[in-house]
Amino acid sequence: MFQLGTHGLFLAALSLVPARISCSFGSVPDVPDIAAYFGTKTRYEEVKPNLLRDPLTVNTSILRPPPGELCTPVHLTAVIRHGSRYPTVKNIRRIHRLSEIVQKDAARTSESSTVWLQELRKHWEQWFTEDMDGRLVRKGREDLQLLARRLATLFPSLLSEENMRKRRISFVTSSKHRCVSSVEAFQDGLQQHWGRQDEAPGYSHEVDDELMRFFERCRAYVEGVENNRTALAEVEKFKHGVEMEAVRRRMAEKLGLSLHLLTPDLVEAAFFICSYELSIKSIHSPWCFLFDESDAKVLEYKSDLKQFWKRSHGHTISSLSSCPLFHHIFRTLDKAGRPRRSTDAAPEPASILVGHAETLLPLLSLLGLYKDQTPPTASNYQSQHGRSFRTSRIVPYAANLLLVLYDCQRGPRLQLLINETPLRFPDLQEDAPLYRDVRAAYRHLLDGCDFQRECEGRPEGRGPNTEL
Ligand SMILES: *[C@@H]1O[C@H](CO)[C@@H](O)[C@H](O)[C@H]1NC(C)=O
Ligand SMILES: *[C@@H]1O[C@H](CO)[C@@H](O)[C@H](O)[C@H]1NC(C)=O
């Protein structure tokens, strides 16, 4: 029997006791209206709202080989971000500082102040502890279990029990605890799908940080971007710019705090508490009331600016650092799509790669996705409302890039999906173009994109291809 888990139970409870909810909280909806703006701290459900009704919803029409051509999926590569997690130590310390400041004179909170403000100043208990440091939460395990179950429904011949038992599906993960827990949860989800959750799990995966944490091994990236303050100058400027200042002033007023106590980092910490209480505990935190939708859009933009300049199109080296993963994926696809004699071993049906937002963003950027005409900067917030680069949509918890290789009458075809939604490769006109056309579009990367040369400045790489 399928279990709803904490989140589903919470929603179920809500729908059973509307009277109680409405008298204690007024007409507060269960999900804060700023929930879709949490950047990399956004729940997957905000991107796929259908899942709130049924987390196992699968719409097979997202698989789109050409309607007139007979095609069967032969391989799935999935690059998946870990699920919902606790804050890391840096943010936990900020949360502590913020709650101390806000609750300092709690006793003086007027009885006439709003319910949420009394709640926040007098009753909210600080529950984050440093040992939580970025670990996967229970909801995060569910994120991956449910994703696995939906993918197993979509690709029954690839994510099959037999393929699993014969260890033909490969599982690779980053060494971080939250990723290892995620790859295990994914395998649990498959077992649940086959009705085998009672058996000993027998997880199998390989840890590979060269593939999944390439960003910390690329010297040119670490020196040129990660440890280089000027590389993120736009973020710093925006942090102290007019839009952020207005958010900060409004928050200080609502709390009755003097402005100098409330740094931009603490403003962000309050926003994050709202996000964490939703994603971890499925509750509508009183901290959320400090922000309206326009404030949330400003804070989202601040986090998008950071990801853009640190992990994406802002600096070419950020995307080039993902070359090892790019080549690994295309080598896998090449092998899976190669014509076979009946005596050859069957191709690998699926490759599951679990990492971070920092793994996905450079790779998506390298593939040329989400690249807007005008880069986001500290001074063009007003003209960026329609940007495609929105981390809340691209890299929520459990974000995933799926590459589906089909065997079709005219040859192999490849379809790209982001978060279970079809997306076209730049400059290609079909949902599932011929694989050889995809290879042609990325020819410059397939023949280059050399980690040694880009990251270590060595003239000749050890990769399989060298540029002419
Ligand atoms: C499935 O998705 C298609 C669009 O991709 C949509 O038109 C259709 O209504 C969806 N079906 C269900 C049952 O949600
Ligand atoms: C730091 O970033 C700036 C701006 O992108 C760049 O001009 C400079 O060369 C970088 N410094 C190093 C040491 O890479």
Short mmCIF file of C-alpha atoms and ligand atoms in Angstrom, two decimals:
data_model
loop_
_atom_site.label_atom_id
_atom_site.label_comp_id
_atom_site.label_asym_id
_atom_site.label_seq_id
_atom_site.Cartn_x
_atom_site.Cartn_y
_atom_site.Cartn_z
CA MET A 1 0.00 0.00 0.00
CA PHE A 2 1.39 3.35 -0.96
CA GLN A 3 2.08 5.73 1.91
CA LEU A 4 1.54 9.44 1.61
CA GLY A 5 4.46 10.39 3.84
CA THR A 6 4.61 13.47 6.04
CA HIS A 7 3.67 15.90 3.35
CA GLY A 8 0.68 14.04 2.06
CA LEU A 9 -0.50 13.34 5.59
CA PHE A 10 -0.27 17.02 6.40
CA LEU A 11 -2.39 17.93 3.40
CA ALA A 12 -4.84 15.19 4.24
CA ALA A 13 -5.05 16.50 7.81
CA LEU A 14 -5.66 20.00 6.52
CA SER A 15 -8.53 18.95 4.39
CA LEU A 16 -10.13 17.08 7.29
CA VAL A 17 -10.06 19.94 9.77
CA PRO A 18 -10.83 23.12 7.87
CA ALA A 19 -12.76 24.61 10.79
CA ARG A 20 -9.86 24.39 13.21
CA ILE A 21 -7.39 25.75 10.71
CA SER A 22 -9.59 28.66 9.83
CA CYS A 23 -10.09 29.73 13.43
CA SER A 24 -6.41 29.54 14.38
CA PHE A 25 -4.85 31.02 11.26
CA GLY A 26 -7.59 32.94 9.50
CA SER A 27 -7.89 31.96 5.85
CA VAL A 28 -4.24 31.09 5.41
CA PRO A 29 -3.63 28.65 2.56
CA ASP A 30 -1.41 25.67 3.36
CA VAL A 31 1.34 26.69 0.94
CA PRO A 32 2.80 30.20 1.19
CA ASP A 33 2.25 32.17 -2.01
CA ILE A 34 5.99 32.88 -2.19
CA ALA A 35 6.86 29.16 -2.37
CA ALA A 36 7.66 29.20 -6.08
CA TYR A 37 10.50 31.72 -5.62
CA PHE A 38 12.88 29.88 -3.33
CA GLY A 39 15.55 29.31 -6.00
CA THR A 40 17.53 26.14 -5.30
CA LYS A 41 15.49 25.72 -2.10
CA THR A 42 12.24 25.31 -4.01
CA ARG A 43 10.22 22.12 -3.62
CA TYR A 44 9.87 19.97 -6.73
CA GLU A 45 6.07 20.19 -6.27
CA GLU A 46 6.17 23.92 -6.99
CA VAL A 47 7.47 23.07 -10.46
CA LYS A 48 5.11 20.09 -10.90
CA PRO A 49 1.94 21.08 -8.98
CA ASN A 50 0.06 17.99 -10.25
CA LEU A 51 2.19 15.96 -7.85
CA LEU A 52 0.49 17.61 -4.87
CA ARG A 53 -2.70 15.81 -5.85
CA ASP A 54 -1.03 12.52 -6.79
CA PRO A 55 2.74 12.17 -6.37
CA LEU A 56 2.73 9.16 -8.71
CA THR A 57 1.09 11.01 -11.60
CA VAL A 58 2.73 10.08 -14.85
CA ASN A 59 1.74 11.62 -18.15
CA THR A 60 3.13 9.39 -20.88
CA SER A 61 2.54 12.12 -23.47
CA ILE A 62 5.81 13.70 -22.32
CA LEU A 63 7.60 10.99 -24.31
CA ARG A 64 7.61 12.35 -27.83
CA PRO A 65 9.24 10.35 -30.56
CA PRO A 66 7.76 11.35 -33.94
CA PRO A 67 4.15 10.09 -34.09
CA GLY A 68 4.53 8.48 -37.52
CA GLU A 69 7.65 6.49 -36.63
CA LEU A 70 7.88 3.25 -34.70
CA CYS A 71 10.24 3.85 -31.74
CA THR A 72 11.19 2.07 -28.54
CA PRO A 73 13.21 3.56 -25.68
CA VAL A 74 16.54 1.73 -25.34
CA HIS A 75 18.38 3.84 -22.80
CA LEU A 76 17.76 6.43 -20.10
CA THR A 77 20.42 8.71 -18.65
CA ALA A 78 19.19 10.67 -15.65
CA VAL A 79 21.25 13.35 -13.90
CA ILE A 80 19.42 14.00 -10.66
CA ARG A 81 19.89 16.50 -7.86
CA HIS A 82 19.56 15.22 -4.27
CA GLY A 83 16.18 15.72 -2.58
CA SER A 84 15.10 18.20 0.11
CA ARG A 85 17.75 18.73 2.73
CA TYR A 86 18.57 20.56 5.94
CA PRO A 87 20.38 23.90 5.71
CA THR A 88 24.14 23.83 5.78
CA VAL A 89 26.06 25.15 8.80
CA LYS A 90 26.55 28.62 7.31
CA ASN A 91 22.81 29.16 6.98
CA ILE A 92 22.02 27.51 10.31
CA ARG A 93 24.29 30.08 12.03
CA ARG A 94 22.52 32.92 10.22
CA ILE A 95 19.15 31.55 11.30
CA HIS A 96 20.35 31.46 14.92
CA ARG A 97 21.52 35.06 14.73
CA LEU A 98 18.27 36.21 13.15
CA SER A 99 15.99 34.46 15.62
CA GLU A 100 17.99 35.90 18.54
CA ILE A 101 17.57 39.44 17.24
CA VAL A 102 13.91 39.01 16.43
CA GLN A 103 12.95 37.30 19.69
CA LYS A 104 15.10 39.48 21.97
CA ASP A 105 12.34 41.70 23.30
CA ALA A 106 9.59 39.23 22.59
CA ALA A 107 7.82 39.99 25.86
CA ARG A 108 7.21 43.52 24.66
CA THR A 109 5.33 42.32 21.59
CA SER A 110 2.01 44.09 21.67
CA GLU A 111 -1.12 42.00 22.02
CA SER A 112 -2.53 44.06 19.18
CA SER A 113 0.14 42.97 16.70
CA THR A 114 -0.84 40.44 14.04
CA VAL A 115 -1.15 36.78 14.90
CA TRP A 116 1.82 35.76 12.81
CA LEU A 117 4.05 38.39 14.39
CA GLN A 118 3.16 37.22 17.90
CA GLU A 119 3.68 33.66 16.72
CA LEU A 120 7.07 34.50 15.32
CA ARG A 121 8.33 36.59 18.24
CA LYS A 122 6.94 34.62 21.17
CA HIS A 123 6.22 31.06 20.16
CA TRP A 124 8.42 30.08 17.24
CA GLU A 125 11.10 27.72 18.41
CA GLN A 126 14.45 27.61 16.77
CA TRP A 127 14.92 23.93 15.87
CA PHE A 128 17.91 23.93 13.53
CA THR A 129 21.11 22.42 14.92
CA GLU A 130 24.55 22.46 13.36
CA ASP A 131 24.79 18.68 13.07
CA MET A 132 21.98 18.79 10.48
CA ASP A 133 24.53 20.28 8.09
CA GLY A 134 23.01 19.75 4.65
CA ARG A 135 21.76 16.20 5.24
CA LEU A 136 18.87 14.73 3.33
CA VAL A 137 15.56 15.00 5.22
CA ARG A 138 12.73 12.47 5.21
CA LYS A 139 10.87 14.47 2.60
CA GLY A 140 14.06 14.35 0.53
CA ARG A 141 14.05 10.54 0.57
CA GLU A 142 10.45 10.65 -0.58
CA ASP A 143 11.37 13.06 -3.39
CA LEU A 144 13.73 10.45 -4.83
CA GLN A 145 11.55 7.43 -4.11
CA LEU A 146 8.60 9.00 -5.89
CA LEU A 147 10.73 10.16 -8.81
CA ALA A 148 12.06 6.61 -9.19
CA ARG A 149 8.53 5.22 -9.16
CA ARG A 150 7.35 7.65 -11.81
CA LEU A 151 10.36 6.91 -13.99
CA ALA A 152 9.81 3.17 -13.59
CA THR A 153 6.24 3.69 -14.78
CA LEU A 154 7.43 5.74 -17.75
CA PHE A 155 10.22 3.31 -18.71
CA PRO A 156 9.08 -0.17 -17.65
CA SER A 157 11.48 -1.94 -20.03
CA LEU A 158 14.52 0.06 -18.87
CA LEU A 159 14.01 0.44 -15.12
CA SER A 160 12.84 -3.15 -14.84
CA GLU A 161 13.21 -5.58 -12.01
CA GLU A 162 15.23 -7.92 -14.16
CA ASN A 163 17.65 -5.17 -15.21
CA MET A 164 18.06 -4.24 -11.58
CA ARG A 165 18.60 -7.81 -10.45
CA LYS A 166 21.19 -8.40 -13.16
CA ARG A 167 22.90 -5.16 -12.11
CA ARG A 168 22.65 -3.70 -15.59
CA ILE A 169 21.51 -0.29 -14.35
CA SER A 170 24.41 1.86 -13.27
CA PHE A 171 24.17 4.15 -10.23
CA VAL A 172 26.81 6.83 -9.69
CA THR A 173 26.74 9.45 -6.96
CA SER A 174 28.65 12.35 -5.46
CA SER A 175 30.31 11.42 -2.15
CA LYS A 176 28.18 13.89 -0.15
CA HIS A 177 25.95 12.27 2.41
CA ARG A 178 22.74 13.81 0.94
CA CYS A 179 23.56 12.37 -2.49
CA VAL A 180 24.42 8.88 -1.25
CA SER A 181 21.16 8.89 0.73
CA SER A 182 19.36 10.05 -2.42
CA VAL A 183 20.72 7.29 -4.64
CA GLU A 184 19.66 4.76 -1.99
CA ALA A 185 16.19 6.32 -1.79
CA PHE A 186 15.91 6.07 -5.58
CA GLN A 187 16.64 2.34 -5.36
CA ASP A 188 14.10 2.00 -2.52
CA GLY A 189 11.56 3.65 -4.81
CA LEU A 190 12.22 1.08 -7.53
CA GLN A 191 11.78 -1.76 -5.03
CA GLN A 192 8.50 -0.22 -3.87
CA HIS A 193 7.38 0.03 -7.49
CA TRP A 194 7.90 -3.70 -7.89
CA GLY A 195 6.21 -4.43 -4.55
CA ARG A 196 9.47 -5.62 -2.99
CA GLN A 197 9.92 -3.14 -0.18
CA ASP A 198 10.14 -5.86 2.46
CA GLU A 199 13.33 -7.38 1.14
CA ALA A 200 16.82 -6.34 2.26
CA PRO A 201 17.71 -3.37 0.08
CA GLY A 202 21.19 -4.42 -1.17
CA TYR A 203 22.03 -0.99 -2.53
CA SER A 204 24.61 -0.71 -5.23
CA HIS A 205 26.27 2.47 -6.33
CA GLU A 206 29.62 3.90 -7.20
CA VAL A 207 30.93 7.16 -5.71
CA ASP A 208 32.60 9.34 -8.33
CA ASP A 209 33.43 12.94 -7.47
CA GLU A 210 35.44 13.47 -10.65
CA LEU A 211 32.14 13.10 -12.49
CA MET A 212 29.65 14.54 -10.03
CA ARG A 213 31.75 17.20 -8.25
CA PHE A 214 33.92 18.25 -11.19
CA PHE A 215 33.56 21.90 -10.11
CA GLU A 216 35.87 21.58 -7.11
CA ARG A 217 38.56 19.82 -9.18
CA CYS A 218 38.80 22.38 -11.97
CA ARG A 219 41.64 24.72 -10.99
CA ALA A 220 40.78 27.43 -13.52
CA TYR A 221 37.24 27.48 -12.15
CA VAL A 222 38.23 27.47 -8.47
CA GLU A 223 40.76 30.27 -8.94
CA GLY A 224 38.88 32.29 -11.55
CA VAL A 225 35.37 32.13 -10.12
CA GLU A 226 34.91 30.30 -6.81
CA ASN A 227 37.70 32.12 -4.94
CA ASN A 228 37.50 35.35 -6.92
CA ARG A 229 35.34 38.05 -5.39
CA THR A 230 35.21 40.16 -8.55
CA ALA A 231 33.68 37.25 -10.47
CA LEU A 232 30.49 37.70 -8.41
CA ALA A 233 30.53 41.51 -8.43
CA GLU A 234 26.95 41.69 -9.80
CA VAL A 235 25.65 39.71 -6.83
CA GLU A 236 27.36 42.00 -4.31
CA LYS A 237 26.04 45.09 -6.08
CA PHE A 238 22.49 43.77 -6.16
CA LYS A 239 22.67 42.79 -2.49
CA HIS A 240 23.12 46.47 -1.62
CA GLY A 241 21.08 47.88 -4.51
CA VAL A 242 17.71 49.67 -4.41
CA GLU A 243 15.52 46.57 -4.78
CA MET A 244 17.13 44.66 -1.91
CA GLU A 245 17.24 47.80 0.25
CA ALA A 246 13.48 48.21 -0.14
CA VAL A 247 12.87 44.59 0.91
CA ARG A 248 15.15 45.06 3.90
CA ARG A 249 13.39 48.27 4.96
CA ARG A 250 9.93 46.69 4.73
CA MET A 251 11.05 43.70 6.77
CA ALA A 252 12.60 45.91 9.47
CA GLU A 253 9.37 47.92 9.68
CA LYS A 254 7.20 44.83 10.00
CA LEU A 255 9.42 43.56 12.81
CA GLY A 256 9.86 46.95 14.45
CA LEU A 257 13.63 46.50 14.28
CA SER A 258 16.15 49.20 13.61
CA LEU A 259 17.45 48.91 10.08
CA HIS A 260 21.13 48.56 10.99
CA LEU A 261 20.48 45.26 12.80
CA LEU A 262 19.09 43.65 9.69
CA THR A 263 21.81 42.83 7.16
CA PRO A 264 20.91 41.53 3.66
CA ASP A 265 22.16 38.08 4.80
CA LEU A 266 19.66 38.07 7.66
CA VAL A 267 16.84 39.11 5.32
CA GLU A 268 17.73 36.10 3.22
CA ALA A 269 17.90 33.89 6.34
CA ALA A 270 14.25 34.74 7.13
CA PHE A 271 13.26 33.85 3.56
CA PHE A 272 15.13 30.56 3.92
CA ILE A 273 13.39 29.68 7.22
CA CYS A 274 10.10 30.00 5.34
CA SER A 275 11.47 27.70 2.63
CA TYR A 276 12.89 25.12 5.06
CA GLU A 277 9.80 24.90 7.24
CA LEU A 278 7.78 24.22 4.09
CA SER A 279 10.16 21.76 2.43
CA ILE A 280 11.14 19.89 5.61
CA LYS A 281 8.03 20.07 7.80
CA SER A 282 5.33 20.95 5.26
CA ILE A 283 4.20 23.88 7.36
CA HIS A 284 3.38 27.46 6.56
CA SER A 285 5.94 29.23 8.71
CA PRO A 286 5.15 32.58 10.37
CA TRP A 287 8.41 33.85 8.83
CA CYS A 288 6.76 33.75 5.41
CA PHE A 289 4.54 36.71 6.29
CA LEU A 290 7.54 39.02 6.25
CA PHE A 291 7.53 38.84 2.45
CA ASP A 292 5.00 39.48 -0.25
CA GLU A 293 5.30 38.16 -3.77
CA SER A 294 7.26 41.15 -5.08
CA ASP A 295 9.78 40.81 -2.21
CA ALA A 296 10.13 37.12 -3.02
CA LYS A 297 10.85 37.91 -6.67
CA VAL A 298 13.67 40.21 -5.60
CA LEU A 299 15.18 37.54 -3.35
CA GLU A 300 14.78 34.95 -6.09
CA TYR A 301 16.62 37.26 -8.48
CA LYS A 302 19.45 37.64 -5.97
CA SER A 303 19.85 33.89 -5.84
CA ASP A 304 19.57 33.58 -9.65
CA LEU A 305 22.29 36.20 -10.06
CA LYS A 306 24.55 34.16 -7.82
CA GLN A 307 23.92 30.92 -9.69
CA PHE A 308 24.25 32.63 -13.06
CA TRP A 309 27.62 34.18 -12.28
CA LYS A 310 28.94 31.31 -10.21
CA ARG A 311 27.63 28.18 -11.94
CA SER A 312 26.26 29.07 -15.33
CA HIS A 313 26.66 31.31 -18.39
CA GLY A 314 28.27 34.16 -16.42
CA HIS A 315 31.74 32.66 -16.89
CA THR A 316 32.52 30.13 -19.62
CA ILE A 317 34.82 28.14 -17.37
CA SER A 318 31.87 27.25 -15.07
CA SER A 319 30.17 25.28 -17.84
CA LEU A 320 33.45 23.92 -19.25
CA SER A 321 34.29 22.43 -15.86
CA SER A 322 31.49 19.90 -16.57
CA CYS A 323 33.28 18.48 -19.64
CA PRO A 324 34.06 15.16 -17.90
CA LEU A 325 30.36 14.60 -17.20
CA PHE A 326 29.39 15.72 -20.70
CA HIS A 327 31.80 13.20 -22.29
CA HIS A 328 30.73 10.44 -19.90
CA ILE A 329 27.08 10.93 -20.90
CA PHE A 330 27.76 10.95 -24.63
CA ARG A 331 30.04 7.92 -24.40
CA THR A 332 27.20 6.09 -22.65
CA LEU A 333 24.70 7.20 -25.31
CA ASP A 334 27.08 6.27 -28.14
CA LYS A 335 27.40 2.76 -26.76
CA ALA A 336 23.67 2.38 -26.18
CA GLY A 337 22.81 3.58 -29.69
CA ARG A 338 25.40 1.55 -31.58
CA PRO A 339 23.99 -1.03 -34.03
CA ARG A 340 24.29 -4.52 -32.61
CA ARG A 341 24.47 -8.02 -33.92
CA SER A 342 22.17 -10.42 -32.13
CA THR A 343 25.21 -11.96 -30.41
CA ASP A 344 26.33 -8.64 -28.84
CA ALA A 345 25.57 -7.91 -25.21
CA ALA A 346 22.49 -5.75 -24.72
CA PRO A 347 23.25 -2.07 -24.06
CA GLU A 348 23.11 -0.52 -20.60
CA PRO A 349 19.41 0.28 -20.09
CA ALA A 350 19.85 3.14 -17.64
CA SER A 351 22.48 5.32 -16.07
CA ILE A 352 21.43 7.14 -12.90
CA LEU A 353 23.79 9.95 -11.86
CA VAL A 354 23.11 11.75 -8.57
CA GLY A 355 24.68 15.09 -7.72
CA HIS A 356 24.00 18.70 -6.88
CA ALA A 357 22.50 21.89 -8.31
CA GLU A 358 26.18 22.73 -8.87
CA THR A 359 26.45 19.61 -11.02
CA LEU A 360 23.35 20.27 -13.12
CA LEU A 361 23.68 24.01 -13.78
CA PRO A 362 27.10 23.90 -15.47
CA LEU A 363 26.03 20.91 -17.58
CA LEU A 364 22.77 22.55 -18.67
CA SER A 365 24.74 25.69 -19.50
CA LEU A 366 27.28 23.70 -21.49
CA LEU A 367 24.37 22.25 -23.48
CA GLY A 368 23.37 25.84 -24.31
CA LEU A 369 20.10 25.80 -22.34
CA TYR A 370 18.45 28.72 -20.51
CA LYS A 371 20.71 31.26 -22.18
CA ASP A 372 18.86 34.57 -22.46
CA GLN A 373 19.79 37.37 -24.86
CA THR A 374 20.78 39.72 -22.06
CA PRO A 375 22.64 38.44 -19.00
CA PRO A 376 21.09 39.30 -15.62
CA THR A 377 23.02 42.04 -13.79
CA ALA A 378 22.65 44.16 -10.66
CA SER A 379 21.11 46.99 -12.68
CA ASN A 380 18.64 45.29 -15.05
CA TYR A 381 16.24 43.60 -12.62
CA GLN A 382 13.27 45.41 -14.16
CA SER A 383 13.91 44.02 -17.64
CA GLN A 384 14.55 40.43 -16.46
CA HIS A 385 11.02 39.38 -15.45
CA GLY A 386 10.66 37.18 -18.51
CA ARG A 387 14.10 35.54 -18.23
CA SER A 388 14.36 31.80 -18.82
CA PHE A 389 17.16 31.45 -16.27
CA ARG A 390 15.09 30.87 -13.13
CA THR A 391 16.69 28.48 -10.68
CA SER A 392 13.35 27.95 -8.92
CA ARG A 393 12.13 26.27 -12.11
CA ILE A 394 15.39 24.65 -13.21
CA VAL A 395 17.03 23.27 -10.07
CA PRO A 396 14.51 22.68 -7.28
CA TYR A 397 15.18 19.74 -4.94
CA ALA A 398 15.26 16.45 -6.92
CA ALA A 399 15.69 18.38 -10.19
CA ASN A 400 16.49 16.09 -13.06
CA LEU A 401 17.80 16.08 -16.59
CA LEU A 402 16.59 13.07 -18.55
CA LEU A 403 18.06 11.91 -21.84
CA VAL A 404 15.96 9.25 -23.52
CA LEU A 405 17.48 7.35 -26.39
CA TYR A 406 14.98 5.67 -28.72
CA ASP A 407 15.57 3.05 -31.35
CA CYS A 408 13.51 4.29 -34.32
CA GLN A 409 12.97 3.30 -37.94
CA ARG A 410 15.21 6.10 -39.18
CA GLY A 411 17.89 5.43 -36.58
CA PRO A 412 18.43 6.39 -32.93
CA ARG A 413 16.72 9.51 -31.60
CA LEU A 414 17.35 11.46 -28.42
CA GLN A 415 14.87 13.38 -26.29
CA LEU A 416 15.73 15.84 -23.54
CA LEU A 417 13.50 16.47 -20.54
CA ILE A 418 14.08 18.79 -17.62
CA ASN A 419 12.08 17.97 -14.48
CA GLU A 420 9.91 15.58 -16.47
CA THR A 421 9.00 18.28 -19.00
CA PRO A 422 10.17 18.07 -22.63
CA LEU A 423 12.68 20.72 -23.69
CA ARG A 424 14.26 21.10 -27.11
CA PHE A 425 17.99 21.16 -27.73
CA PRO A 426 19.04 24.63 -28.86
CA ASP A 427 18.60 25.02 -32.65
CA LEU A 428 16.96 21.61 -33.14
CA GLN A 429 13.34 21.62 -34.22
CA GLU A 430 12.01 18.32 -32.93
CA ASP A 431 11.27 16.99 -29.45
CA ALA A 432 13.24 13.86 -30.26
CA PRO A 433 15.68 14.66 -33.07
CA LEU A 434 17.90 12.03 -34.67
CA TYR A 435 20.82 11.27 -32.37
CA ARG A 436 23.26 12.03 -35.17
CA ASP A 437 21.78 15.55 -35.46
CA VAL A 438 22.27 16.08 -31.73
CA ARG A 439 25.87 14.92 -32.05
CA ALA A 440 26.34 17.30 -34.98
CA ALA A 441 24.95 20.18 -32.93
CA TYR A 442 27.46 19.46 -30.14
CA ARG A 443 30.32 18.54 -32.49
CA HIS A 444 32.52 21.35 -31.14
CA LEU A 445 32.17 19.95 -27.61
CA LEU A 446 32.46 16.30 -28.59
CA ASP A 447 35.72 17.09 -30.35
CA GLY A 448 36.97 19.43 -27.64
CA CYS A 449 35.74 20.30 -24.17
CA ASP A 450 38.95 19.02 -22.74
CA PHE A 451 39.11 19.15 -18.95
CA GLN A 452 42.91 19.11 -18.78
CA ARG A 453 43.27 21.97 -21.20
CA GLU A 454 40.38 24.12 -19.92
CA CYS A 455 40.93 23.54 -16.23
CA GLU A 456 44.66 22.93 -15.88
CA GLY A 457 45.85 24.98 -18.83
CA ARG A 458 47.65 22.00 -20.36
CA PRO A 459 47.91 22.19 -24.14
CA GLU A 460 47.14 18.54 -24.84
CA GLY A 461 44.53 16.56 -22.95
CA ARG A 462 44.28 12.88 -22.25
CA GLY A 463 40.71 12.77 -23.56
CA PRO A 464 39.75 10.55 -26.48
CA ASN A 465 39.42 13.46 -28.89
CA THR A 466 41.79 16.27 -29.77
CA GLU A 467 40.84 19.37 -31.67
CA LEU A 468 42.41 19.98 -35.08
C1 LIG B 1 -0.72 15.16 -20.46
O1 LIG B 1 0.07 16.20 -21.02
C2 LIG B 1 -0.49 16.78 -22.18
C3 LIG B 1 0.49 17.79 -22.70
O2 LIG B 1 1.76 17.27 -22.71
C4 LIG B 1 -1.82 17.40 -21.87
O3 LIG B 1 -2.40 17.94 -23.03
C5 LIG B 1 -2.75 16.37 -21.25
O4 LIG B 1 -3.93 16.99 -20.84
C6 LIG B 1 -2.08 15.69 -20.06
N1 LIG B 1 -2.91 14.61 -19.60
C7 LIG B 1 -3.25 14.48 -18.32
C8 LIG B 1 -4.11 13.30 -17.99
O5 LIG B 1 -2.91 15.26 -17.46
C1 LIG B 2 38.43 37.37 -11.35
O1 LIG B 2 37.26 37.72 -12.06
C2 LIG B 2 37.42 38.85 -12.89
C3 LIG B 2 36.05 39.19 -13.44
O2 LIG B 2 35.44 38.09 -14.06
C4 LIG B 2 38.44 38.54 -13.96
O3 LIG B 2 38.61 39.67 -14.83
C5 LIG B 2 39.77 38.17 -13.31
O4 LIG B 2 40.70 37.78 -14.28
C6 LIG B 2 39.57 37.05 -12.30
N1 LIG B 2 40.78 36.80 -11.55
C7 LIG B 2 41.43 35.63 -11.57
C8 LIG B 2 42.60 35.51 -10.65
O5 LIG B 2 41.11 34.70 -12.30
#
